[in-house]
Tab-separated table of C-alpha atoms and ligand atoms in Angstrom:
chain	number	residue	atom	x	y	z
A	1	UNK	CA	-28.659	19.937	6.984
A	2	UNK	CA	-28.623	23.135	4.972
A	3	UNK	CA	-28.128	25.408	7.967
A	4	UNK	CA	-24.833	23.642	8.592
A	5	UNK	CA	-23.483	24.647	5.190
A	6	UNK	CA	-20.767	27.281	5.353
A	7	UNK	CA	-20.541	29.563	2.343
A	8	UNK	CA	-17.670	31.886	1.573
A	9	UNK	CA	-18.528	34.885	-0.631
A	10	UNK	CA	-15.771	36.950	-2.210
A	11	UNK	CA	-16.580	40.248	-3.922
A	12	UNK	CA	-14.675	43.523	-3.905
A	13	UNK	CA	-17.909	45.541	-3.996
A	14	UNK	CA	-18.718	45.806	-0.303
A	15	UNK	CA	-22.360	46.843	-0.720
A	16	UNK	CA	-23.051	43.954	-3.003
A	17	UNK	CA	-21.311	41.614	-0.585
A	18	UNK	CA	-23.618	42.735	2.210
A	19	UNK	CA	-26.718	42.173	0.096
A	20	UNK	CA	-25.596	38.633	-0.757
A	21	UNK	CA	-24.687	37.877	2.809
A	22	UNK	CA	-28.128	38.917	4.052
A	23	UNK	CA	-29.844	36.956	1.315
A	24	UNK	CA	-27.947	33.736	2.107
A	25	UNK	CA	-28.215	34.151	5.859
A	26	UNK	CA	-31.967	34.560	5.471
A	27	UNK	CA	-31.908	31.205	3.707
A	28	UNK	CA	-30.285	29.668	6.760
A	29	UNK	CA	-26.697	29.374	5.560
A	30	UNK	CA	-23.673	30.278	7.636
A	31	UNK	CA	-21.899	32.959	5.632
A	32	UNK	CA	-18.439	34.480	5.641
A	33	UNK	CA	-18.236	37.529	3.359
A	34	UNK	CA	-14.795	38.876	2.419
A	35	UNK	CA	-13.976	41.682	0.023
A	36	UNK	CA	-10.294	40.894	-0.319
A	37	UNK	CA	-9.559	37.679	-2.254
A	38	UNK	CA	-6.146	37.333	-0.633
A	39	UNK	CA	-7.693	37.297	2.845
A	40	UNK	CA	-10.307	34.896	1.495
A	41	UNK	CA	-7.677	32.404	0.298
A	42	UNK	CA	-5.929	32.575	3.663
A	43	UNK	CA	-9.309	32.045	5.343
A	44	UNK	CA	-9.902	28.927	3.243
A	45	UNK	CA	-6.711	27.365	4.532
A	46	UNK	CA	-7.796	27.630	8.116
A	47	UNK	CA	-11.554	27.065	7.972
A	48	UNK	CA	-13.965	24.490	6.675
A	49	UNK	CA	-16.011	25.887	3.839
A	50	UNK	CA	-18.615	23.945	1.829
A	51	UNK	CA	-19.117	26.273	-1.132
A	52	UNK	CA	-17.206	29.274	-2.510
A	53	UNK	CA	-19.006	32.055	-4.381
A	54	UNK	CA	-16.638	34.521	-6.004
A	55	UNK	CA	-16.838	37.571	-8.205
A	56	UNK	CA	-14.845	37.328	-11.419
A	57	UNK	CA	-13.324	40.730	-11.822
A	58	UNK	CA	-11.466	41.932	-8.743
A	59	UNK	CA	-8.225	43.853	-8.323
A	60	UNK	CA	-5.050	41.857	-7.516
A	61	UNK	CA	-6.565	38.361	-7.682
A	62	UNK	CA	-9.251	37.453	-10.214
A	63	UNK	CA	-12.121	35.013	-9.685
A	64	UNK	CA	-10.406	32.686	-12.080
A	65	UNK	CA	-7.270	32.657	-9.933
A	66	UNK	CA	-9.374	31.996	-6.846
A	67	UNK	CA	-10.916	29.089	-8.735
A	68	UNK	CA	-7.541	27.677	-9.725
A	69	UNK	CA	-6.241	27.969	-6.200
A	70	UNK	CA	-9.289	26.189	-4.778
A	71	UNK	CA	-9.118	23.393	-7.365
A	72	UNK	CA	-5.469	22.872	-6.570
A	73	UNK	CA	-5.975	22.388	-2.852
A	74	UNK	CA	-9.571	21.164	-2.591
A	75	UNK	CA	-10.573	19.650	-5.930
A	76	UNK	CA	-14.069	18.796	-4.700
A	77	UNK	CA	-15.005	22.166	-3.211
A	78	UNK	CA	-17.651	23.690	-5.515
A	79	UNK	CA	-16.902	27.221	-6.767
A	80	UNK	CA	-19.588	29.442	-8.189
A	81	UNK	CA	-18.433	32.364	-10.350
A	82	UNK	CA	-20.366	35.632	-10.664
A	83	UNK	CA	-19.545	38.268	-13.160
A	84	UNK	CA	-20.900	41.507	-14.489
A	85	UNK	CA	-18.722	41.099	-17.525
A	86	UNK	CA	-20.069	37.799	-18.698
A	87	UNK	CA	-19.083	36.579	-22.057
A	88	UNK	CA	-19.507	33.109	-23.450
A	89	UNK	CA	-15.729	32.752	-23.782
A	90	UNK	CA	-14.910	33.393	-20.152
A	91	UNK	CA	-17.840	31.211	-19.096
A	92	UNK	CA	-16.416	28.376	-21.142
A	93	UNK	CA	-13.000	29.130	-19.682
A	94	UNK	CA	-14.025	28.937	-16.016
A	95	UNK	CA	-16.104	25.842	-16.581
A	96	UNK	CA	-13.031	24.287	-18.125
A	97	UNK	CA	-11.104	25.035	-14.948
A	98	UNK	CA	-13.731	23.199	-12.967
A	99	UNK	CA	-16.151	25.906	-11.773
A	100	UNK	CA	-19.382	24.422	-10.495
A	101	UNK	CA	-21.498	27.083	-12.168
A	102	UNK	CA	-21.338	30.514	-13.701
A	103	UNK	CA	-23.900	33.292	-13.303
A	104	UNK	CA	-24.041	36.683	-14.899
A	105	UNK	CA	-24.910	39.801	-12.928
A	106	UNK	CA	-27.564	40.994	-12.612
A	107	UNK	CA	-29.213	37.715	-11.614
A	108	UNK	CA	-32.383	37.014	-9.739
A	109	UNK	CA	-32.189	35.834	-6.131
A	110	UNK	CA	-33.864	32.595	-7.145
A	111	UNK	CA	-31.287	31.952	-9.792
A	112	UNK	CA	-28.442	32.369	-7.315
A	113	UNK	CA	-30.139	30.371	-4.568
A	114	UNK	CA	-30.901	27.493	-6.887
A	115	UNK	CA	-27.299	27.260	-7.959
A	116	UNK	CA	-26.018	27.518	-4.377
A	117	UNK	CA	-28.439	24.835	-3.252
A	118	UNK	CA	-27.145	22.504	-5.918
A	119	UNK	CA	-23.556	23.292	-4.975
A	120	UNK	CA	-24.249	22.574	-1.304
A	121	UNK	CA	-25.853	19.261	-2.205
A	122	UNK	CA	-22.846	18.301	-4.277
A	123	UNK	CA	-20.452	19.355	-1.528
A	124	UNK	CA	-22.335	17.291	1.067
A	125	UNK	CA	-22.461	14.295	-1.253
A	126	UNK	CA	-18.697	14.472	-1.680
A	127	UNK	CA	-18.114	14.822	2.031
A	128	UNK	CA	-20.361	11.841	2.663
A	129	UNK	CA	-18.494	9.840	0.053
A	130	UNK	CA	-15.142	10.641	1.658
A	131	UNK	CA	-16.397	9.699	5.088
A	132	UNK	CA	-17.601	6.362	3.758
A	133	UNK	CA	-14.356	5.880	1.914
A	134	UNK	CA	-12.417	6.597	5.069
A	135	UNK	CA	-14.579	4.188	7.012
A	136	UNK	CA	-13.909	1.534	4.381
A	137	UNK	CA	-10.189	2.218	4.467
A	138	UNK	CA	-10.138	1.948	8.243
A	139	UNK	CA	-12.134	-1.241	8.079
A	140	UNK	CA	-10.258	-2.985	5.330
A	141	UNK	CA	-6.726	-1.575	5.363
A	142	UNK	CA	-3.571	-3.623	5.678
A	143	UNK	CA	-3.523	-3.098	9.427
A	144	UNK	CA	-6.796	-5.021	9.679
A	145	UNK	CA	-5.012	-8.184	8.622
A	146	UNK	CA	-4.113	-9.603	11.982
A	147	UNK	CA	-1.336	-12.123	12.537
A	148	UNK	CA	2.308	-12.391	13.413
A	149	UNK	CA	3.029	-15.784	11.867
A	150	UNK	CA	5.583	-16.109	9.123
A	151	UNK	CA	2.790	-17.094	6.725
A	152	UNK	CA	0.736	-13.968	7.350
A	153	UNK	CA	3.785	-11.706	7.228
A	154	UNK	CA	4.569	-13.180	3.819
A	155	UNK	CA	1.017	-12.396	2.740
A	156	UNK	CA	1.364	-8.787	3.900
A	157	UNK	CA	4.612	-8.351	1.987
A	158	UNK	CA	2.998	-9.756	-1.153
A	159	UNK	CA	-0.001	-7.454	-0.770
A	160	UNK	CA	2.263	-4.436	-0.398
A	161	UNK	CA	4.381	-5.380	-3.385
A	162	UNK	CA	1.476	-6.285	-5.636
A	163	UNK	CA	-0.789	-3.359	-4.727
A	164	UNK	CA	0.828	-0.516	-6.725
A	165	UNK	CA	0.918	-2.447	-10.009
A	166	UNK	CA	-2.016	-3.272	-12.224
A	167	UNK	CA	-1.105	-6.954	-12.301
A	168	UNK	CA	-3.905	-9.419	-11.881
A	169	UNK	CA	-3.835	-11.141	-8.510
A	170	UNK	CA	-5.184	-14.584	-7.730
A	171	UNK	CA	-5.921	-15.213	-4.065
A	172	UNK	CA	-6.466	-18.823	-3.097
A	173	UNK	CA	-7.448	-20.331	0.200
A	174	UNK	CA	-10.025	-22.365	2.082
A	175	UNK	CA	-13.341	-20.757	3.059
A	176	UNK	CA	-12.984	-18.042	5.672
A	177	UNK	CA	-9.227	-17.573	5.337
A	178	UNK	CA	-9.539	-13.855	4.523
A	179	UNK	CA	-9.583	-13.790	0.721
A	180	UNK	CA	-11.950	-10.844	0.502
A	181	UNK	CA	-10.133	-8.987	3.263
A	182	UNK	CA	-6.875	-9.338	1.325
A	183	UNK	CA	-8.526	-8.307	-1.951
A	184	UNK	CA	-9.813	-5.111	-0.334
A	185	UNK	CA	-6.456	-4.448	1.291
A	186	UNK	CA	-4.810	-4.640	-2.143
A	187	UNK	CA	-7.287	-2.104	-3.481
A	188	UNK	CA	-6.794	0.233	-0.547
A	189	UNK	CA	-3.007	-0.020	-0.708
A	190	UNK	CA	-3.091	0.836	-4.426
A	191	UNK	CA	-3.451	4.264	-6.008
A	192	UNK	CA	-6.916	3.165	-7.105
A	193	UNK	CA	-8.174	3.462	-3.545
A	194	UNK	CA	-10.408	6.453	-4.283
A	195	UNK	CA	-12.079	4.605	-7.152
A	196	UNK	CA	-14.634	1.832	-6.776
A	197	UNK	CA	-13.962	-1.655	-5.450
A	198	UNK	CA	-16.602	-3.748	-7.180
A	199	UNK	CA	-17.207	-7.303	-6.086
A	200	UNK	CA	-18.856	-10.053	-8.150
A	201	UNK	CA	-19.592	-13.468	-6.774
A	202	UNK	CA	-19.288	-15.825	-9.730
A	203	UNK	CA	-21.118	-18.580	-7.882
A	204	UNK	CA	-24.208	-16.636	-6.895
A	205	UNK	CA	-25.469	-16.074	-10.408
A	206	UNK	CA	-26.272	-18.287	-13.346
A	207	UNK	CA	-24.520	-17.783	-16.671
A	208	UNK	CA	-27.162	-15.653	-18.379
A	209	UNK	CA	-27.550	-13.237	-15.495
A	210	UNK	CA	-23.839	-13.160	-14.773
A	211	UNK	CA	-23.035	-12.094	-18.299
A	212	UNK	CA	-25.269	-9.037	-18.147
A	213	UNK	CA	-24.159	-8.437	-14.571
A	214	UNK	CA	-20.521	-8.316	-15.690
A	215	UNK	CA	-20.801	-6.627	-19.053
A	216	UNK	CA	-24.095	-4.750	-18.777
A	217	UNK	CA	-26.681	-4.757	-21.535
A	218	UNK	CA	-28.177	-2.524	-24.168
A	219	UNK	CA	-31.795	-1.494	-24.043
A	220	UNK	CA	-34.022	-4.191	-25.549
A	221	UNK	CA	-31.295	-6.836	-25.682
A	222	UNK	CA	-33.614	-9.292	-23.908
A	223	UNK	CA	-37.100	-9.278	-22.420
A	224	UNK	CA	-36.953	-7.066	-19.393
A	225	UNK	CA	-33.966	-5.040	-20.570
A	226	UNK	CA	-35.967	-1.817	-20.539
A	227	UNK	CA	-32.955	0.458	-20.363
A	228	UNK	CA	-29.241	0.331	-20.996
A	229	UNK	CA	-27.422	-0.911	-17.931
A	230	UNK	CA	-23.736	-0.699	-17.158
A	231	UNK	CA	-22.162	-3.892	-15.879
A	232	UNK	CA	-19.688	-4.407	-13.074
A	233	UNK	CA	-16.741	-3.975	-15.433
A	234	UNK	CA	-17.858	-0.452	-16.247
A	235	UNK	CA	-18.766	0.340	-12.643
A	236	UNK	CA	-15.242	-0.620	-11.627
A	237	UNK	CA	-13.603	1.644	-14.221
A	238	UNK	CA	-10.501	3.199	-12.692
A	239	UNK	CA	-10.758	0.869	-9.706
A	240	UNK	CA	-10.613	-2.813	-8.836
A	241	UNK	CA	-12.920	-5.634	-9.900
A	242	UNK	CA	-13.008	-8.507	-7.419
A	243	UNK	CA	-14.055	-11.802	-9.003
A	244	UNK	CA	-14.942	-13.983	-6.053
A	245	UNK	CA	-15.215	-17.779	-6.467
A	246	UNK	CA	-13.765	-17.485	-9.952
A	247	UNK	CA	-13.505	-21.301	-10.181
A	248	UNK	CA	-17.284	-21.382	-10.547
A	249	UNK	CA	-17.360	-19.533	-13.880
A	250	UNK	CA	-18.930	-21.506	-16.709
A	251	UNK	CA	-16.647	-22.376	-19.642
A	252	UNK	CA	-18.700	-20.063	-21.776
A	253	UNK	CA	-18.085	-17.051	-19.518
A	254	UNK	CA	-14.452	-18.017	-19.099
A	255	UNK	CA	-13.970	-17.357	-22.833
A	256	UNK	CA	-15.578	-13.934	-22.486
A	257	UNK	CA	-13.581	-13.020	-19.425
A	258	UNK	CA	-10.373	-14.058	-21.154
A	259	UNK	CA	-11.177	-11.688	-24.000
A	260	UNK	CA	-11.675	-8.759	-21.650
A	261	UNK	CA	-8.433	-9.528	-19.862
A	262	UNK	CA	-6.595	-9.608	-23.172
A	263	UNK	CA	-8.182	-6.585	-24.780
A	264	UNK	CA	-9.409	-4.529	-21.807
A	265	UNK	CA	-12.563	-3.890	-23.792
A	266	UNK	CA	-15.869	-5.667	-24.368
A	267	UNK	CA	-19.376	-5.224	-25.709
A	268	UNK	CA	-22.477	-4.918	-23.580
A	269	UNK	CA	-24.945	-7.773	-24.021
A	270	UNK	CA	-26.905	-7.048	-27.211
A	271	UNK	CA	-24.498	-4.266	-28.202
A	272	UNK	CA	-21.850	-3.791	-30.847
A	273	UNK	CA	-19.972	-0.789	-29.490
A	274	UNK	CA	-16.639	-1.582	-27.827
A	275	UNK	CA	-16.466	-0.304	-24.249
A	276	UNK	CA	-12.926	0.154	-22.878
A	277	UNK	CA	-12.168	0.046	-19.198
A	278	UNK	CA	-9.195	0.563	-16.951
A	279	UNK	CA	-9.556	-2.035	-14.236
A	280	UNK	CA	-7.412	-4.084	-11.941
A	281	UNK	CA	-8.615	-7.631	-11.506
A	282	UNK	CA	-8.305	-9.477	-8.244
A	283	UNK	CA	-9.743	-13.001	-8.314
A	284	UNK	CA	-10.315	-15.414	-5.470
A	285	UNK	CA	-10.956	-19.120	-5.308
A	286	UNK	CA	-11.217	-21.827	-2.703
A	287	UNK	CA	-10.746	-24.476	-5.383
A	288	UNK	CA	-7.457	-25.688	-6.734
A	289	UNK	CA	-7.663	-24.028	-10.152
A	290	UNK	CA	-4.762	-26.011	-11.587
A	291	UNK	CA	-6.662	-29.177	-10.743
A	292	UNK	CA	-9.780	-27.796	-12.436
A	293	UNK	CA	-7.588	-27.076	-15.458
A	294	UNK	CA	-6.360	-30.680	-15.587
A	295	UNK	CA	-9.967	-31.868	-15.306
A	296	UNK	CA	-10.919	-29.661	-18.244
A	297	UNK	CA	-13.262	-27.536	-16.110
A	298	UNK	CA	-11.172	-24.387	-16.250
A	299	UNK	CA	-9.443	-22.980	-19.337
A	300	UNK	CA	-5.690	-23.074	-19.033
A	301	UNK	CA	-5.239	-19.793	-20.950
A	302	UNK	CA	-7.542	-17.997	-18.507
A	303	UNK	CA	-5.774	-19.644	-15.580
A	304	UNK	CA	-2.420	-18.252	-16.754
A	305	UNK	CA	-3.943	-14.793	-17.244
A	306	UNK	CA	-5.379	-14.742	-13.738
A	307	UNK	CA	-2.479	-16.395	-12.011
A	308	UNK	CA	0.012	-13.545	-12.543
A	309	UNK	CA	0.602	-12.770	-8.896
A	310	UNK	CA	-0.531	-15.573	-6.663
A	311	UNK	CA	-1.318	-15.058	-3.003
A	312	UNK	CA	-2.108	-18.324	-1.237
A	313	UNK	CA	-3.744	-17.900	2.163
A	314	UNK	CA	-2.803	-20.601	4.653
A	315	UNK	CA	-5.535	-22.339	6.622
A	316	UNK	CA	-5.717	-21.198	10.218
A	317	UNK	CA	-4.622	-24.597	11.566
A	318	UNK	CA	-1.287	-24.089	9.813
A	319	UNK	CA	-0.601	-20.846	11.639
A	320	UNK	CA	-1.909	-21.564	15.090
A	321	UNK	CA	0.345	-18.990	16.679
A	322	UNK	CA	-1.989	-16.351	15.216
A	323	UNK	CA	-5.025	-17.745	17.012
A	324	UNK	CA	-4.541	-15.876	20.326
A	325	UNK	CA	-4.015	-12.626	18.390
A	326	UNK	CA	-7.106	-13.232	16.294
A	327	UNK	CA	-9.165	-14.103	19.355
A	328	UNK	CA	-8.058	-10.870	21.045
A	329	UNK	CA	-8.859	-8.908	17.871
A	330	UNK	CA	-12.347	-10.448	17.635
A	331	UNK	CA	-13.015	-9.928	21.346
A	332	UNK	CA	-12.166	-6.219	21.031
A	333	UNK	CA	-14.285	-5.893	17.910
A	334	UNK	CA	-17.355	-7.643	19.325
A	335	UNK	CA	-17.177	-5.852	22.674
A	336	UNK	CA	-16.863	-2.464	20.963
A	337	UNK	CA	-19.641	-3.166	18.450
A	338	UNK	CA	-22.046	-4.332	21.134
A	339	UNK	CA	-20.899	-1.904	23.810
A	340	UNK	CA	-20.424	-4.826	26.150
A	341	UNK	CA	-18.514	-5.007	29.395
A	342	UNK	CA	-15.067	-6.564	29.292
A	343	UNK	CA	-14.930	-10.354	28.994
A	344	UNK	CA	-12.110	-12.716	28.209
A	345	UNK	CA	-11.210	-16.340	27.624
A	346	UNK	CA	-9.496	-18.305	30.373
A	347	UNK	CA	-6.020	-19.551	29.569
A	348	UNK	CA	-7.303	-23.097	29.291
A	349	UNK	CA	-10.181	-22.132	27.014
A	350	UNK	CA	-7.723	-20.239	24.823
A	351	UNK	CA	-5.568	-23.366	24.659
A	352	UNK	CA	-8.581	-25.316	23.384
A	353	UNK	CA	-9.207	-22.640	20.744
A	354	UNK	CA	-5.566	-22.776	19.713
A	355	UNK	CA	-5.639	-26.540	19.413
A	356	UNK	CA	-8.844	-26.808	17.374
A	357	UNK	CA	-8.756	-27.616	13.651
A	358	UNK	CA	-10.917	-24.683	12.448
A	359	UNK	CA	-12.310	-26.129	9.203
A	360	UNK	CA	-14.138	-22.805	8.680
A	361	UNK	CA	-10.983	-20.830	9.470
A	362	UNK	CA	-11.157	-17.225	10.659
A	363	UNK	CA	-14.821	-16.793	9.889
A	364	UNK	CA	-15.626	-19.761	12.148
A	365	UNK	CA	-13.303	-18.414	14.827
A	366	UNK	CA	-15.075	-15.038	14.695
A	367	UNK	CA	-18.439	-16.752	15.067
A	368	UNK	CA	-17.320	-18.866	17.998
A	369	UNK	CA	-15.798	-15.875	19.796
A	370	UNK	CA	-18.879	-13.757	19.190
A	371	UNK	CA	-21.331	-16.405	20.349
A	372	UNK	CA	-19.308	-17.024	23.518
A	373	UNK	CA	-19.171	-13.326	24.320
A	374	UNK	CA	-22.869	-12.883	23.741
A	375	UNK	CA	-24.159	-16.051	25.375
A	376	UNK	CA	-21.874	-16.505	28.366
A	377	UNK	CA	-23.026	-14.468	31.341
A	378	UNK	CA	-19.820	-14.468	33.407
A	379	UNK	CA	-16.685	-12.457	32.666
A	380	UNK	CA	-14.226	-15.282	32.087
A	381	UNK	CA	-15.154	-17.795	29.413
A	382	UNK	CA	-14.123	-21.293	30.501
A	383	UNK	CA	-13.632	-24.528	28.553
A	384	UNK	CA	-17.154	-25.639	29.522
A	385	UNK	CA	-18.589	-22.543	27.848
A	386	UNK	CA	-17.043	-23.386	24.484
A	387	UNK	CA	-19.257	-24.857	21.742
A	388	UNK	CA	-19.373	-28.666	21.750
A	389	UNK	CA	-17.422	-29.067	18.523
A	390	UNK	CA	-14.422	-27.483	20.211
A	391	UNK	CA	-14.875	-28.918	23.687
A	392	UNK	CA	-16.183	-32.357	22.837
A	393	UNK	CA	-13.407	-34.715	21.787
A	394	UNK	CA	-15.819	-37.312	20.412
A	395	UNK	CA	-17.531	-34.849	18.078
A	396	UNK	CA	-14.194	-33.415	17.032
A	397	UNK	CA	-12.875	-36.821	16.265
A	398	UNK	CA	-15.831	-37.549	14.044
A	399	UNK	CA	-15.706	-34.277	12.166
A	400	UNK	CA	-11.934	-34.542	11.719
A	401	UNK	CA	-12.315	-38.016	10.245
A	402	UNK	CA	-15.141	-36.754	8.020
A	403	UNK	CA	-12.778	-34.137	6.614
A	404	UNK	CA	-10.197	-36.664	5.425
A	405	UNK	CA	-10.000	-36.989	1.648
A	406	UNK	CA	-10.319	-40.421	0.064
A	407	UNK	CA	-8.468	-42.304	-1.306
A	408	UNK	CA	-5.745	-42.034	1.304
A	409	UNK	CA	-2.605	-43.745	2.481
A	410	UNK	CA	-3.548	-45.181	5.856
A	411	UNK	CA	-0.051	-45.255	7.379
A	412	UNK	CA	0.728	-41.736	6.267
A	413	UNK	CA	-2.661	-40.412	7.432
A	414	UNK	CA	-2.329	-42.022	10.858
A	415	UNK	CA	1.066	-40.399	11.283
A	416	UNK	CA	-0.391	-36.997	10.384
A	417	UNK	CA	-3.188	-37.512	12.879
A	418	UNK	CA	-0.711	-38.537	15.547
A	419	UNK	CA	1.452	-35.483	14.872
A	420	UNK	CA	-1.590	-33.207	15.069
A	421	UNK	CA	-2.707	-34.750	18.358
A	422	UNK	CA	0.739	-34.487	19.904
A	423	UNK	CA	0.947	-30.840	18.859
A	424	UNK	CA	-2.476	-30.118	20.283
A	425	UNK	CA	-1.779	-31.871	23.549
A	426	UNK	CA	1.371	-29.827	23.961
A	427	UNK	CA	-0.459	-26.575	23.279
A	428	UNK	CA	-3.243	-27.420	25.678
A	429	UNK	CA	-0.731	-28.309	28.346
A	430	UNK	CA	0.832	-24.912	27.933
A	431	UNK	CA	3.955	-26.576	26.555
A	432	UNK	CA	4.533	-28.490	29.787
A	433	UNK	CA	5.675	-31.878	28.484
A	434	UNK	CA	4.751	-33.956	31.552
A	435	UNK	CA	1.194	-32.648	31.389
A	436	UNK	CA	0.957	-33.212	27.638
A	437	UNK	CA	2.231	-36.770	27.992
A	438	UNK	CA	-0.264	-37.403	30.759
A	439	UNK	CA	-3.148	-36.128	28.667
A	440	UNK	CA	-2.116	-38.500	25.883
A	441	UNK	CA	-1.679	-41.415	28.251
A	442	UNK	CA	1.960	-41.911	27.294
A	443	UNK	CA	5.293	-41.487	29.056
A	444	UNK	CA	7.279	-38.289	28.845
A	445	UNK	CA	10.079	-40.051	27.014
A	446	UNK	CA	7.683	-41.456	24.409
A	447	UNK	CA	6.269	-37.956	23.955
A	448	UNK	CA	9.766	-36.590	23.450
A	449	UNK	CA	10.467	-39.276	20.894
A	450	UNK	CA	7.323	-38.312	18.995
A	451	UNK	CA	8.073	-34.600	19.176
A	452	UNK	CA	11.413	-35.301	17.585
A	453	UNK	CA	9.962	-37.665	15.015
A	454	UNK	CA	7.438	-35.067	13.831
A	455	UNK	CA	9.769	-32.103	14.136
A	456	UNK	CA	7.547	-30.375	16.695
A	457	UNK	CA	9.308	-27.776	18.791
A	458	UNK	CA	7.937	-26.924	22.173
A	459	UNK	CA	8.106	-23.158	21.838
B	501	ATP	N1	-5.862	-12.048	9.026
B	501	ATP	C1	-7.053	-11.643	9.455
B	501	ATP	N2	-7.149	-10.778	10.472
B	501	ATP	C2	-8.331	-10.381	10.942
B	501	ATP	N3	-9.512	-10.775	10.454
B	501	ATP	C3	-9.504	-11.629	9.432
B	501	ATP	C4	-8.274	-12.106	8.876
B	501	ATP	N4	-8.570	-12.925	7.871
B	501	ATP	C5	-9.917	-12.989	7.803
B	501	ATP	N5	-10.489	-12.202	8.733
B	501	ATP	C6	-11.928	-12.044	8.977
B	501	ATP	O1	-12.542	-13.294	8.769
B	501	ATP	C7	-13.766	-13.181	8.079
B	501	ATP	C8	-13.712	-13.968	6.795
B	501	ATP	O2	-12.831	-13.317	5.898
B	501	ATP	P1	-13.137	-13.205	4.348
B	501	ATP	O3	-14.581	-12.972	4.099
B	501	ATP	O4	-12.176	-12.256	3.762
B	501	ATP	O5	-12.761	-14.712	3.936
B	501	ATP	P2	-12.941	-15.454	2.547
B	501	ATP	O6	-11.697	-16.219	2.343
B	501	ATP	O7	-13.348	-14.486	1.495
B	501	ATP	O8	-14.106	-16.456	2.903
B	501	ATP	P3	-15.123	-17.244	1.910
B	501	ATP	O9	-14.302	-18.210	1.121
B	501	ATP	O10	-16.031	-17.922	2.868
B	501	ATP	O11	-15.768	-16.214	1.084
B	501	ATP	C9	-13.981	-11.696	7.850
B	501	ATP	O12	-14.815	-11.181	8.841
B	501	ATP	C10	-12.579	-11.120	7.953
B	501	ATP	O13	-12.621	-9.790	8.406
B	502	MG	MG1	-15.174	-14.478	0.400
């Protein structure tokens, strides 16, 4: 690792420069030694350097100016200042401008090497962090939200509009509709993107643990609290806190959360000191929070605080035109991840996928696509290769009926079922009405009557 580090040394004393260069090269570093700071600054703009070591007192450009220049263009590049004219004041000064360290000549080789080692470690840690960050941004950016339907375009517009503000966002939608994906996209599209995105699942933890998880605790606040621990609120400072499954919060924690949202400060468990944080809250729920409010299970004041910007995510079955796009997206992803040869779904199989109800939404679709790609040996995946719940009408019928909420209005429900079946038949028949009618066992004219009745267009 170390031998890959590139160190730039700047010192107007050429002999000294040579000594340092030899010393660092012996340690395995790649070294560029320049006696003219102006050349050195130009060099920085065209090369990748991990650490800068500069003398303080040089003609034309001082070490301090080098430092300021570096901090302006590369805030995370560590700069080590050496000086023969060390005084506490100038040391304080350069540290204030963001120098990594300050050493006074003459110094021992060990002293210099130790400091350079630390600087290299810091530089590598930063580079690693930025790589990860970039990976995250590529993985979760707005362009990862696939779909051309009106509903998904509306979602994208809302994400873009909401992202720059600090307003609390409430994302609602059935399981697997992309709530977390949207929450991350909001974070990445905001100017908080370089700060943490911290996620808390309110369902996974019981009240006691959740409280210390969210707010942290002071040492000794309960058995087992051997040290002070910062909670998720503090970890997310400057960034975004994602409260997943917020409908699961106990009434007790709802009160505490409301206080933080109002005051932007809180106390750690067992503490008295007020901790202030700058966070953006994005909450998600697959429950109807307003219903929970009317049932007395969710505080209305907290609901209004959370529900500032609301982004409802439509179930997949209400935006079927996105299904082929999503299938293609998943196929590409799975093939690339598994380095598999190209495979695809036959037109008919794709029609079945488009017609299915997808109770588990996009997550279920991803799973189905992945299992087909992995398990099916031939290149074109046919209807017979699809999982039974999608292929098998009987099973589908049963699970669809199981999904219906009671009590219901029988006439109204039957009409909805009929409309859904007509729509599906048409999709599976590739919009050819004669074929769709045939598959439903009705005449073309009856089909046309039903299409009209349910407002279904055949394109
Ligand atoms: N519009 C979309 N385009 C591409 N992939 C999507 C889209 N929406 C969701 N996904 C993918 O579907 C999967 C489920 O999404 P996500 O975890 O965000 O859903 P969720 O609503 O949080 O689900 P749950 O309620 O189960 O937690 C993820 O792998 C996500 O990348
Ligand atoms: Mg989720």
